[in-house]
PDB file of C-alpha atoms in Angstrom:
ATOM      1  CA  MET A   1      34.986  28.189 -22.898  1.00 73.00           C
ATOM      2  CA  ASN A   2      32.774  27.821 -26.007  1.00 80.00           C
ATOM      3  CA  MET A   3      29.349  26.158 -26.145  1.00 83.00           C
ATOM      4  CA  GLN A   4      30.766  22.801 -27.313  1.00 79.00           C
ATOM      5  CA  GLN A   5      33.273  22.725 -24.458  1.00 85.00           C
ATOM      6  CA  LYS A   6      30.585  23.675 -21.945  1.00 89.00           C
ATOM      7  CA  GLY A   7      28.375  20.875 -23.244  1.00 86.00           C
ATOM      8  CA  VAL A   8      31.169  18.314 -22.927  1.00 87.00           C
ATOM      9  CA  TRP A   9      31.960  19.570 -19.407  1.00 92.00           C
ATOM     10  CA  TYR A  10      28.332  19.344 -18.235  1.00 90.00           C
ATOM     11  CA  ALA A  11      27.609  15.949 -19.810  1.00 88.00           C
ATOM     12  CA  GLY A  12      31.019  14.543 -18.845  1.00 90.00           C
ATOM     13  CA  SER A  13      30.541  15.698 -15.251  1.00 94.00           C
ATOM     14  CA  ALA A  14      27.133  14.004 -15.161  1.00 92.00           C
ATOM     15  CA  TYR A  15      28.600  10.688 -16.305  1.00 92.00           C
ATOM     16  CA  VAL A  16      31.492  10.946 -13.834  1.00 95.00           C
ATOM     17  CA  MET A  17      28.989  11.538 -11.005  1.00 96.00           C
ATOM     18  CA  TRP A  18      26.964   8.518 -12.125  1.00 94.00           C
ATOM     19  CA  GLY A  19      30.167   6.483 -12.339  1.00 95.00           C
ATOM     20  CA  VAL A  20      31.243   7.171  -8.745  1.00 97.00           C
ATOM     21  CA  LEU A  21      27.722   6.804  -7.329  1.00 96.00           C
ATOM     22  CA  PRO A  22      28.475   3.258  -6.030  1.00 96.00           C
ATOM     23  CA  LEU A  23      30.900   4.838  -3.557  1.00 96.00           C
ATOM     24  CA  TYR A  24      28.033   6.874  -2.113  1.00 96.00           C
ATOM     25  CA  TRP A  25      25.576   3.975  -1.787  1.00 96.00           C
ATOM     26  CA  LYS A  26      28.284   1.844  -0.165  1.00 96.00           C
ATOM     27  CA  LEU A  27      28.282   4.312   2.741  1.00 95.00           C
ATOM     28  CA  LEU A  28      24.699   3.150   3.379  1.00 94.00           C
ATOM     29  CA  GLN A  29      25.354  -0.560   2.859  1.00 92.00           C
ATOM     30  CA  HIS A  30      23.920  -1.426   6.284  1.00 89.00           C
ATOM     31  CA  VAL A  31      20.596   0.259   5.468  1.00 91.00           C
ATOM     32  CA  PRO A  32      17.978  -1.896   3.630  1.00 90.00           C
ATOM     33  CA  SER A  33      17.833  -1.076  -0.091  1.00 92.00           C
ATOM     34  CA  GLU A  34      14.088  -0.376  -0.053  1.00 92.00           C
ATOM     35  CA  ILE A  35      14.535   2.282   2.655  1.00 92.00           C
ATOM     36  CA  ILE A  36      17.366   3.898   0.688  1.00 94.00           C
ATOM     37  CA  LEU A  37      15.087   3.948  -2.369  1.00 95.00           C
ATOM     38  CA  ALA A  38      12.211   5.533  -0.447  1.00 94.00           C
ATOM     39  CA  HIS A  39      14.461   8.284   0.893  1.00 93.00           C
ATOM     40  CA  ARG A  40      16.032   8.753  -2.543  1.00 94.00           C
ATOM     41  CA  VAL A  41      12.603   9.438  -4.043  1.00 95.00           C
ATOM     42  CA  ILE A  42      11.511  11.767  -1.233  1.00 95.00           C
ATOM     43  CA  TRP A  43      14.683  13.849  -1.137  1.00 95.00           C
ATOM     44  CA  SER A  44      14.935  13.959  -4.935  1.00 94.00           C
ATOM     45  CA  PHE A  45      11.457  15.499  -4.951  1.00 95.00           C
ATOM     46  CA  VAL A  46      12.395  17.996  -2.221  1.00 95.00           C
ATOM     47  CA  PHE A  47      15.584  18.973  -4.091  1.00 94.00           C
ATOM     48  CA  MET A  48      13.758  19.327  -7.419  1.00 93.00           C
ATOM     49  CA  MET A  49      11.047  21.489  -5.858  1.00 93.00           C
ATOM     50  CA  GLY A  50      13.814  23.696  -4.519  1.00 92.00           C
ATOM     51  CA  ILE A  51      15.266  23.921  -8.039  1.00 90.00           C
ATOM     52  CA  MET A  52      11.838  24.808  -9.464  1.00 91.00           C
ATOM     53  CA  ILE A  53      11.445  27.648  -6.977  1.00 90.00           C
ATOM     54  CA  PHE A  54      15.043  28.885  -7.352  1.00 89.00           C
ATOM     55  CA  LYS A  55      14.861  28.899 -11.173  1.00 85.00           C
ATOM     56  CA  GLN A  56      11.346  30.374 -11.085  1.00 88.00           C
ATOM     57  CA  GLN A  57       9.959  27.414 -13.027  1.00 88.00           C
ATOM     58  CA  PHE A  58       7.075  26.768 -10.668  1.00 87.00           C
ATOM     59  CA  HIS A  59       4.613  28.187 -13.211  1.00 89.00           C
ATOM     60  CA  ALA A  60       5.971  25.850 -15.913  1.00 89.00           C
ATOM     61  CA  LEU A  61       5.605  22.952 -13.473  1.00 91.00           C
ATOM     62  CA  TRP A  62       1.990  23.921 -12.736  1.00 91.00           C
ATOM     63  CA  VAL A  63       1.155  24.232 -16.459  1.00 92.00           C
ATOM     64  CA  SER A  64       2.704  20.817 -17.184  1.00 90.00           C
ATOM     65  CA  CYS A  65       0.738  19.208 -14.331  1.00 91.00           C
ATOM     66  CA  ARG A  66      -2.483  20.773 -15.607  1.00 92.00           C
ATOM     67  CA  ASN A  67      -1.816  19.600 -19.169  1.00 90.00           C
ATOM     68  CA  LEU A  68      -1.083  16.081 -17.948  1.00 88.00           C
ATOM     69  CA  ALA A  69      -4.304  16.024 -15.899  1.00 87.00           C
ATOM     70  CA  ALA A  70      -6.215  16.843 -19.086  1.00 90.00           C
ATOM     71  CA  GLN A  71      -4.491  14.015 -21.010  1.00 91.00           C
ATOM     72  CA  PRO A  72      -4.955  10.718 -19.132  1.00 90.00           C
ATOM     73  CA  LYS A  73      -2.836   8.746 -21.614  1.00 89.00           C
ATOM     74  CA  LEU A  74       0.178  11.016 -21.100  1.00 89.00           C
ATOM     75  CA  LEU A  75      -0.376  10.949 -17.339  1.00 91.00           C
ATOM     76  CA  LEU A  76      -0.403   7.149 -17.431  1.00 92.00           C
ATOM     77  CA  LEU A  77       2.852   7.206 -19.383  1.00 90.00           C
ATOM     78  CA  LEU A  78       4.441   9.457 -16.767  1.00 91.00           C
ATOM     79  CA  VAL A  79       3.221   7.173 -13.966  1.00 93.00           C
ATOM     80  CA  THR A  80       4.848   4.321 -15.911  1.00 93.00           C
ATOM     81  CA  ALA A  81       8.072   6.338 -16.141  1.00 90.00           C
ATOM     82  CA  SER A  82       8.003   6.929 -12.368  1.00 92.00           C
ATOM     83  CA  PHE A  83       7.518   3.202 -11.775  1.00 94.00           C
ATOM     84  CA  LEU A  84      10.327   2.247 -14.163  1.00 93.00           C
ATOM     85  CA  ILE A  85      12.881   4.674 -12.731  1.00 91.00           C
ATOM     86  CA  SER A  86      11.996   3.507  -9.207  1.00 94.00           C
ATOM     87  CA  ILE A  87      12.641  -0.112 -10.235  1.00 95.00           C
ATOM     88  CA  ASN A  88      15.907   0.936 -11.878  1.00 94.00           C
ATOM     89  CA  TRP A  89      17.058   2.853  -8.786  1.00 95.00           C
ATOM     90  CA  PHE A  90      16.167  -0.018  -6.457  1.00 96.00           C
ATOM     91  CA  ILE A  91      17.950  -2.687  -8.506  1.00 96.00           C
ATOM     92  CA  TYR A  92      21.049  -0.503  -8.801  1.00 96.00           C
ATOM     93  CA  ILE A  93      21.172   0.244  -5.070  1.00 96.00           C
ATOM     94  CA  TRP A  94      20.611  -3.425  -4.233  1.00 97.00           C
ATOM     95  CA  ALA A  95      23.282  -4.533  -6.727  1.00 96.00           C
ATOM     96  CA  VAL A  96      25.900  -2.105  -5.396  1.00 96.00           C
ATOM     97  CA  ASN A  97      25.283  -2.988  -1.756  1.00 94.00           C
ATOM     98  CA  HIS A  98      25.267  -6.741  -2.461  1.00 95.00           C
ATOM     99  CA  ASN A  99      28.597  -6.698  -4.330  1.00 94.00           C
ATOM    100  CA  HIS A 100      27.285  -6.799  -7.909  1.00 95.00           C
ATOM    101  CA  ILE A 101      28.818  -3.549  -9.174  1.00 95.00           C
ATOM    102  CA  ILE A 102      30.388  -5.292 -12.186  1.00 93.00           C
ATOM    103  CA  GLU A 103      27.060  -6.712 -13.338  1.00 92.00           C
ATOM    104  CA  ALA A 104      25.404  -3.327 -12.754  1.00 93.00           C
ATOM    105  CA  SER A 105      28.026  -1.675 -14.971  1.00 92.00           C
ATOM    106  CA  LEU A 106      27.296  -4.322 -17.608  1.00 90.00           C
ATOM    107  CA  GLY A 107      23.677  -3.172 -17.587  1.00 90.00           C
ATOM    108  CA  TYR A 108      24.632   0.374 -18.516  1.00 89.00           C
ATOM    109  CA  TYR A 109      27.055  -0.828 -21.176  1.00 87.00           C
ATOM    110  CA  ILE A 110      24.262  -2.669 -23.000  1.00 85.00           C
ATOM    111  CA  ASN A 111      21.613  -0.003 -22.359  1.00 84.00           C
ATOM    112  CA  PRO A 112      22.263   1.877 -25.660  1.00 79.00           C
ATOM    113  CA  LEU A 113      21.781  -1.372 -27.571  1.00 78.00           C
ATOM    114  CA  VAL A 114      18.515  -2.067 -25.740  1.00 83.00           C
ATOM    115  CA  SER A 115      17.400   1.422 -26.765  1.00 79.00           C
ATOM    116  CA  ILE A 116      18.139   0.540 -30.403  1.00 77.00           C
ATOM    117  CA  LEU A 117      15.940  -2.558 -30.185  1.00 80.00           C
ATOM    118  CA  LEU A 118      13.142  -0.610 -28.503  1.00 83.00           C
ATOM    119  CA  GLY A 119      13.323   2.000 -31.247  1.00 79.00           C
ATOM    120  CA  MET A 120      13.030  -0.741 -33.854  1.00 79.00           C
ATOM    121  CA  VAL A 121      10.125  -2.564 -32.167  1.00 81.00           C
ATOM    122  CA  VAL A 122       8.105   0.388 -30.805  1.00 82.00           C
ATOM    123  CA  LEU A 123       8.990   3.348 -33.031  1.00 75.00           C
ATOM    124  CA  LYS A 124       9.463   1.210 -36.171  1.00 78.00           C
ATOM    125  CA  GLU A 125      12.971   2.563 -36.692  1.00 74.00           C
ATOM    126  CA  LYS A 126      15.106   0.644 -39.179  1.00 78.00           C
ATOM    127  CA  LEU A 127      18.440  -0.755 -38.057  1.00 74.00           C
ATOM    128  CA  THR A 128      21.542  -0.251 -40.155  1.00 80.00           C
ATOM    129  CA  PHE A 129      23.818  -3.180 -40.959  1.00 86.00           C
ATOM    130  CA  TRP A 130      26.380  -2.172 -38.310  1.00 84.00           C
ATOM    131  CA  GLN A 131      23.692  -1.620 -35.671  1.00 79.00           C
ATOM    132  CA  ILE A 132      22.511  -5.188 -36.260  1.00 84.00           C
ATOM    133  CA  VAL A 133      26.114  -6.417 -35.917  1.00 87.00           C
ATOM    134  CA  SER A 134      26.539  -4.487 -32.646  1.00 84.00           C
ATOM    135  CA  VAL A 135      23.343  -5.959 -31.175  1.00 83.00           C
ATOM    136  CA  VAL A 136      24.448  -9.493 -32.141  1.00 88.00           C
ATOM    137  CA  CYS A 137      27.890  -8.920 -30.547  1.00 89.00           C
ATOM    138  CA  ALA A 138      26.321  -7.689 -27.312  1.00 85.00           C
ATOM    139  CA  ALA A 139      23.883 -10.618 -27.243  1.00 85.00           C
ATOM    140  CA  THR A 140      26.876 -12.957 -27.672  1.00 90.00           C
ATOM    141  CA  GLY A 141      28.600 -11.396 -24.654  1.00 87.00           C
ATOM    142  CA  VAL A 142      25.510 -11.747 -22.483  1.00 84.00           C
ATOM    143  CA  SER A 143      25.057 -15.352 -23.666  1.00 87.00           C
ATOM    144  CA  ILE A 144      28.654 -16.196 -22.711  1.00 88.00           C
ATOM    145  CA  LEU A 145      28.030 -14.992 -19.153  1.00 82.00           C
ATOM    146  CA  THR A 146      24.732 -16.870 -18.981  1.00 80.00           C
ATOM    147  CA  PHE A 147      26.001 -20.233 -20.222  1.00 81.00           C
ATOM    148  CA  SER A 148      29.394 -20.095 -18.487  1.00 79.00           C
ATOM    149  CA  TYR A 149      27.907 -19.549 -15.029  1.00 64.00           C
ATOM    150  CA  SER A 150      24.457 -21.044 -15.649  1.00 69.00           C
ATOM    151  CA  VAL A 151      23.127 -17.828 -14.110  1.00 76.00           C
ATOM    152  CA  PHE A 152      21.058 -15.381 -16.114  1.00 81.00           C
ATOM    153  CA  PRO A 153      22.534 -11.834 -15.735  1.00 85.00           C
ATOM    154  CA  TRP A 154      19.183 -10.492 -14.529  1.00 92.00           C
ATOM    155  CA  ILE A 155      20.643  -7.452 -12.771  1.00 93.00           C
ATOM    156  CA  ALA A 156      22.318  -6.156 -15.939  1.00 91.00           C
ATOM    157  CA  LEU A 157      19.336  -6.843 -18.169  1.00 91.00           C
ATOM    158  CA  CYS A 158      16.775  -5.444 -15.719  1.00 94.00           C
ATOM    159  CA  LEU A 159      18.813  -2.249 -15.405  1.00 94.00           C
ATOM    160  CA  ALA A 160      19.248  -1.953 -19.170  1.00 91.00           C
ATOM    161  CA  VAL A 161      15.612  -2.720 -20.027  1.00 92.00           C
ATOM    162  CA  SER A 162      14.061  -0.571 -17.268  1.00 93.00           C
ATOM    163  CA  PHE A 163      16.217   2.441 -18.170  1.00 89.00           C
ATOM    164  CA  GLY A 164      15.739   1.817 -21.890  1.00 87.00           C
ATOM    165  CA  VAL A 165      11.946   1.746 -21.605  1.00 89.00           C
ATOM    166  CA  TYR A 166      12.106   4.746 -19.267  1.00 88.00           C
ATOM    167  CA  GLY A 167      14.015   6.672 -21.934  1.00 83.00           C
ATOM    168  CA  LEU A 168      11.486   5.627 -24.567  1.00 85.00           C
ATOM    169  CA  VAL A 169       8.567   6.847 -22.429  1.00 86.00           C
ATOM    170  CA  LYS A 170      10.357  10.138 -21.778  1.00 81.00           C
ATOM    171  CA  LYS A 171      10.925  10.566 -25.515  1.00 79.00           C
ATOM    172  CA  ILE A 172       7.197  10.083 -26.176  1.00 83.00           C
ATOM    173  CA  ILE A 173       6.159  12.534 -23.446  1.00 82.00           C
ATOM    174  CA  ALA A 174       8.811  15.145 -24.372  1.00 74.00           C
ATOM    175  CA  LEU A 175       8.730  17.137 -21.121  1.00 81.00           C
ATOM    176  CA  ASP A 176      11.467  19.484 -19.938  1.00 81.00           C
ATOM    177  CA  ALA A 177      14.026  17.363 -18.052  1.00 78.00           C
ATOM    178  CA  ALA A 178      13.781  19.233 -14.734  1.00 84.00           C
ATOM    179  CA  VAL A 179       9.991  19.546 -14.853  1.00 89.00           C
ATOM    180  CA  GLY A 180       9.629  15.898 -15.853  1.00 86.00           C
ATOM    181  CA  LEU A 181      11.832  14.618 -13.014  1.00 87.00           C
ATOM    182  CA  THR A 182       9.949  16.797 -10.510  1.00 91.00           C
ATOM    183  CA  ILE A 183       6.586  15.366 -11.583  1.00 92.00           C
ATOM    184  CA  GLU A 184       7.930  11.807 -11.649  1.00 91.00           C
ATOM    185  CA  THR A 185       9.193  12.058  -8.082  1.00 92.00           C
ATOM    186  CA  LEU A 186       5.976  13.836  -7.061  1.00 93.00           C
ATOM    187  CA  LEU A 187       3.936  10.864  -8.302  1.00 94.00           C
ATOM    188  CA  ILE A 188       5.934   8.283  -6.363  1.00 95.00           C
ATOM    189  CA  ALA A 189       6.886  10.381  -3.293  1.00 95.00           C
ATOM    190  CA  PRO A 190       3.595   9.777  -1.378  1.00 95.00           C
ATOM    191  CA  VAL A 191       4.140   5.997  -1.613  1.00 94.00           C
ATOM    192  CA  ALA A 192       7.754   6.411  -0.486  1.00 94.00           C
ATOM    193  CA  LEU A 193       6.724   8.658   2.414  1.00 92.00           C
ATOM    194  CA  ILE A 194       4.091   6.172   3.619  1.00 91.00           C
ATOM    195  CA  TYR A 195       6.662   3.374   3.431  1.00 90.00           C
ATOM    196  CA  VAL A 196       9.219   5.339   5.462  1.00 87.00           C
ATOM    197  CA  MET A 197       6.614   6.134   8.138  1.00 86.00           C
ATOM    198  CA  LEU A 198       5.583   2.495   8.588  1.00 81.00           C
ATOM    199  CA  PRO A 199       7.021   0.770  11.698  1.00 75.00           C
ATOM    200  CA  HIS A 200      10.051  -1.057  10.300  1.00 63.00           C
ATOM    201  CA  THR A 201      12.069  -3.454  12.383  1.00 51.00           C
ATOM    202  CA  ASN A 202      15.255  -2.390  10.587  1.00 58.00           C
ATOM    203  CA  THR A 203      15.000   1.364  11.186  1.00 59.00           C
ATOM    204  CA  SER A 204      17.054   0.984  14.357  1.00 56.00           C
ATOM    205  CA  VAL A 205      20.188   0.816  12.174  1.00 61.00           C
ATOM    206  CA  ILE A 206      19.564   4.348  10.875  1.00 75.00           C
ATOM    207  CA  GLY A 207      21.279   7.145  12.790  1.00 81.00           C
ATOM    208  CA  TRP A 208      21.561  10.887  12.190  1.00 83.00           C
ATOM    209  CA  HIS A 209      24.636  10.363  10.039  1.00 90.00           C
ATOM    210  CA  ASP A 210      22.643   7.942   7.855  1.00 91.00           C
ATOM    211  CA  LEU A 211      19.731  10.385   7.592  1.00 91.00           C
ATOM    212  CA  LEU A 212      22.080  13.064   6.299  1.00 94.00           C
ATOM    213  CA  LEU A 213      23.471  10.666   3.710  1.00 95.00           C
ATOM    214  CA  LEU A 214      19.951   9.595   2.710  1.00 94.00           C
ATOM    215  CA  ALA A 215      18.957  13.237   2.278  1.00 94.00           C
ATOM    216  CA  GLY A 216      22.102  13.833   0.241  1.00 95.00           C
ATOM    217  CA  GLY A 217      20.992  10.991  -2.021  1.00 94.00           C
ATOM    218  CA  GLY A 218      18.383  13.348  -3.447  1.00 92.00           C
ATOM    219  CA  VAL A 219      21.113  15.745  -4.561  1.00 92.00           C
ATOM    220  CA  ALA A 220      23.268  12.855  -5.836  1.00 93.00           C
ATOM    221  CA  THR A 221      20.298  11.706  -7.926  1.00 91.00           C
ATOM    222  CA  ALA A 222      19.037  14.998  -9.343  1.00 88.00           C
ATOM    223  CA  LEU A 223      22.292  16.912  -9.928  1.00 91.00           C
ATOM    224  CA  PRO A 224      23.777  14.627 -12.626  1.00 90.00           C
ATOM    225  CA  LEU A 225      20.388  14.492 -14.374  1.00 83.00           C
ATOM    226  CA  LEU A 226      20.293  18.301 -14.507  1.00 84.00           C
ATOM    227  CA  TYR A 227      23.903  18.480 -15.715  1.00 87.00           C
ATOM    228  CA  PHE A 228      23.193  15.880 -18.368  1.00 85.00           C
ATOM    229  CA  ALA A 229      20.091  17.743 -19.612  1.00 79.00           C
ATOM    230  CA  LYS A 230      22.113  20.958 -19.832  1.00 81.00           C
ATOM    231  CA  GLY A 231      25.008  19.294 -21.646  1.00 84.00           C
ATOM    232  CA  ALA A 232      22.796  17.367 -24.085  1.00 76.00           C
ATOM    233  CA  LYS A 233      21.415  20.659 -25.420  1.00 77.00           C
ATOM    234  CA  LEU A 234      24.894  21.932 -26.309  1.00 82.00           C
ATOM    235  CA  ILE A 235      26.597  18.936 -27.956  1.00 79.00           C
ATOM    236  CA  SER A 236      25.798  16.414 -30.658  1.00 68.00           C
ATOM    237  CA  LEU A 237      24.155  13.045 -30.091  1.00 59.00           C
ATOM    238  CA  SER A 238      27.304  11.307 -31.311  1.00 60.00           C
ATOM    239  CA  MET A 239      29.339  13.076 -28.605  1.00 71.00           C
ATOM    240  CA  ILE A 240      26.789  11.960 -26.010  1.00 74.00           C
ATOM    241  CA  GLY A 241      27.248   8.447 -27.422  1.00 67.00           C
ATOM    242  CA  PHE A 242      30.961   8.536 -26.623  1.00 72.00           C
ATOM    243  CA  LEU A 243      30.596  10.140 -23.199  1.00 81.00           C
ATOM    244  CA  GLN A 244      27.926   7.724 -21.950  1.00 82.00           C
ATOM    245  CA  TYR A 245      30.504   4.953 -21.494  1.00 84.00           C
ATOM    246  CA  ILE A 246      32.349   6.976 -18.844  1.00 90.00           C
ATOM    247  CA  ALA A 247      29.905   5.977 -16.084  1.00 92.00           C
ATOM    248  CA  PRO A 248      29.927   2.171 -16.478  1.00 92.00           C
ATOM    249  CA  SER A 249      33.708   2.207 -17.044  1.00 92.00           C
ATOM    250  CA  ILE A 250      34.286   4.026 -13.747  1.00 95.00           C
ATOM    251  CA  SER A 251      31.845   1.702 -11.956  1.00 95.00           C
ATOM    252  CA  LEU A 252      33.541  -1.354 -13.453  1.00 93.00           C
ATOM    253  CA  GLY A 253      36.923  -0.135 -12.212  1.00 94.00           C
ATOM    254  CA  ILE A 254      35.484   0.538  -8.737  1.00 96.00           C
ATOM    255  CA  GLY A 255      33.998  -2.965  -8.589  1.00 95.00           C
ATOM    256  CA  ILE A 256      37.225  -4.676  -9.668  1.00 94.00           C
ATOM    257  CA  PHE A 257      39.970  -2.633  -8.011  1.00 95.00           C
ATOM    258  CA  LEU A 258      38.314  -1.107  -4.959  1.00 95.00           C
ATOM    259  CA  TYR A 259      35.822  -3.752  -3.842  1.00 95.00           C
ATOM    260  CA  ASN A 260      37.644  -6.788  -5.293  1.00 94.00           C
ATOM    261  CA  GLU A 261      34.626  -8.229  -7.069  1.00 93.00           C
ATOM    262  CA  GLU A 262      35.351 -11.309  -9.155  1.00 90.00           C
ATOM    263  CA  PHE A 263      36.362 -10.531 -12.746  1.00 91.00           C
ATOM    264  CA  THR A 264      37.366 -13.769 -14.426  1.00 90.00           C
ATOM    265  CA  HIS A 265      38.715 -14.693 -17.857  1.00 92.00           C
ATOM    266  CA  THR A 266      35.124 -15.438 -18.873  1.00 89.00           C
ATOM    267  CA  HIS A 267      34.073 -11.966 -17.790  1.00 90.00           C
ATOM    268  CA  MET A 268      36.858 -10.502 -19.928  1.00 93.00           C
ATOM    269  CA  ILE A 269      35.706 -12.424 -23.009  1.00 93.00           C
ATOM    270  CA  ALA A 270      32.052 -11.471 -22.461  1.00 89.00           C
ATOM    271  CA  PHE A 271      32.846  -7.807 -21.822  1.00 91.00           C
ATOM    272  CA  SER A 272      35.136  -7.781 -24.871  1.00 92.00           C
ATOM    273  CA  PHE A 273      32.191  -8.739 -27.085  1.00 91.00           C
ATOM    274  CA  ILE A 274      30.149  -5.935 -25.517  1.00 86.00           C
ATOM    275  CA  TRP A 275      32.975  -3.380 -25.872  1.00 89.00           C
ATOM    276  CA  ILE A 276      33.352  -4.373 -29.542  1.00 91.00           C
ATOM    277  CA  ALA A 277      29.591  -3.968 -29.934  1.00 86.00           C
ATOM    278  CA  LEU A 278      29.777  -0.475 -28.442  1.00 81.00           C
ATOM    279  CA  LEU A 279      32.696   0.527 -30.688  1.00 84.00           C
ATOM    280  CA  ILE A 280      30.787  -0.645 -33.761  1.00 85.00           C
ATOM    281  CA  PHE A 281      27.685   1.175 -32.549  1.00 78.00           C
ATOM    282  CA  SER A 282      29.622   4.396 -31.887  1.00 75.00           C
ATOM    283  CA  PHE A 283      31.268   4.444 -35.327  1.00 78.00           C
ATOM    284  CA  ALA A 284      28.331   2.953 -37.277  1.00 73.00           C
ATOM    285  CA  ASN A 285      27.491   6.170 -39.107  1.00 70.00           C
ATOM    286  CA  THR A 286      31.033   7.258 -39.975  1.00 74.00           C
ATOM    287  CA  LYS A 287      32.162   7.353 -43.606  1.00 75.00           C
ATOM    288  CA  LEU A 288      34.679   4.558 -43.005  1.00 72.00           C
ATOM    289  CA  MET A 289      32.051   2.165 -41.621  1.00 72.00           C
ATOM    290  CA  MET A 290      29.631   3.102 -44.388  1.00 76.00           C
ATOM    291  CA  ARG A 291      32.271   2.152 -46.957  1.00 78.00           C
ATOM    292  CA  LEU A 292      32.989  -1.133 -45.160  1.00 73.00           C
ATOM    293  CA  ARG A 293      29.304  -2.059 -45.074  1.00 74.00           C
ATOM    294  CA  PRO A 294      28.688  -5.031 -47.403  1.00 76.00           C
ATOM    295  CA  ASN A 295      26.359  -4.417 -50.306  1.00 67.00           C
ATOM    296  CA  ILE A 296      23.459  -6.682 -49.436  1.00 53.00           C
ATOM    297  CA  ARG A 297      21.082  -5.266 -52.011  1.00 52.00           C
ATOM    298  CA  LYS A 298      20.330  -7.549 -54.842  1.00 47.00           C
ATOM    299  CA  ASN A 299      21.425  -6.320 -58.236  1.00 47.00           C
ATOM    300  CA  LYS A 300      18.495  -5.191 -60.294  1.00 45.00           C
ATOM    301  CA  ALA A 301      17.841  -7.120 -63.442  1.00 45.00           C
ATOM    302  CA  VAL A 302      18.983  -5.298 -66.547  1.00 42.00           C
TER     303      VAL A 302
END
């Protein structure tokens, strides 16, 4: 297996794991979402610390923590990243366990387009013609859902925006993926631990079987992130662009065919606009699309 194939295998495996994650959270459907989140943070931190020790990266972790302590602005950004990923995890868990898997998958379909807009607004990146078209198509799909049901798709947009901003913050900080995730969970773990230790009226529903599943949630969270980081180093960004649609596609199928969530004709039209947007986005920089791009520059006066 060459480096390209290894990269595809690692990244593809990560997206498959993310895609089937709703099946895991459904096993804990009777447990309140906030308790699942707290345990997810705690056990993710425990798992990542184990990885740091096993891979002998504890020194790198210590150096990164020391550097962050000396740079308050970067530390604040990392605290922001921890907050954003916690929000993202909570909304996703809540959506899955309240039968909104389809809308959650929508969020991760439009996430790349949100990232484009963030790059334009924050990093002053210029959009190409086809990127603008893809954003307009996606916005049309979201608008169809909003106006057809008179309900704003807040789950999808909150997931897309929180993960998009999280990715932007991570890009600015530029930490090693494993080290970064360890520090992020370290920052939020004390809050999660305090929450778990508070006297909850709903903790009576948690048995030993549930505790094992909650602990396993740390592995289910960290493992695909590590696989993705490993794969991303070995393959091109365009290949990552294709593979990233594996996860929401699997989740969409799980929501429709396994849990019988409603997928109407209106959903099909709205998702079609978003799928078209993603196809345009994926092929935007190919020679064919560059040739098809209209010449919008004004002819210079002779």
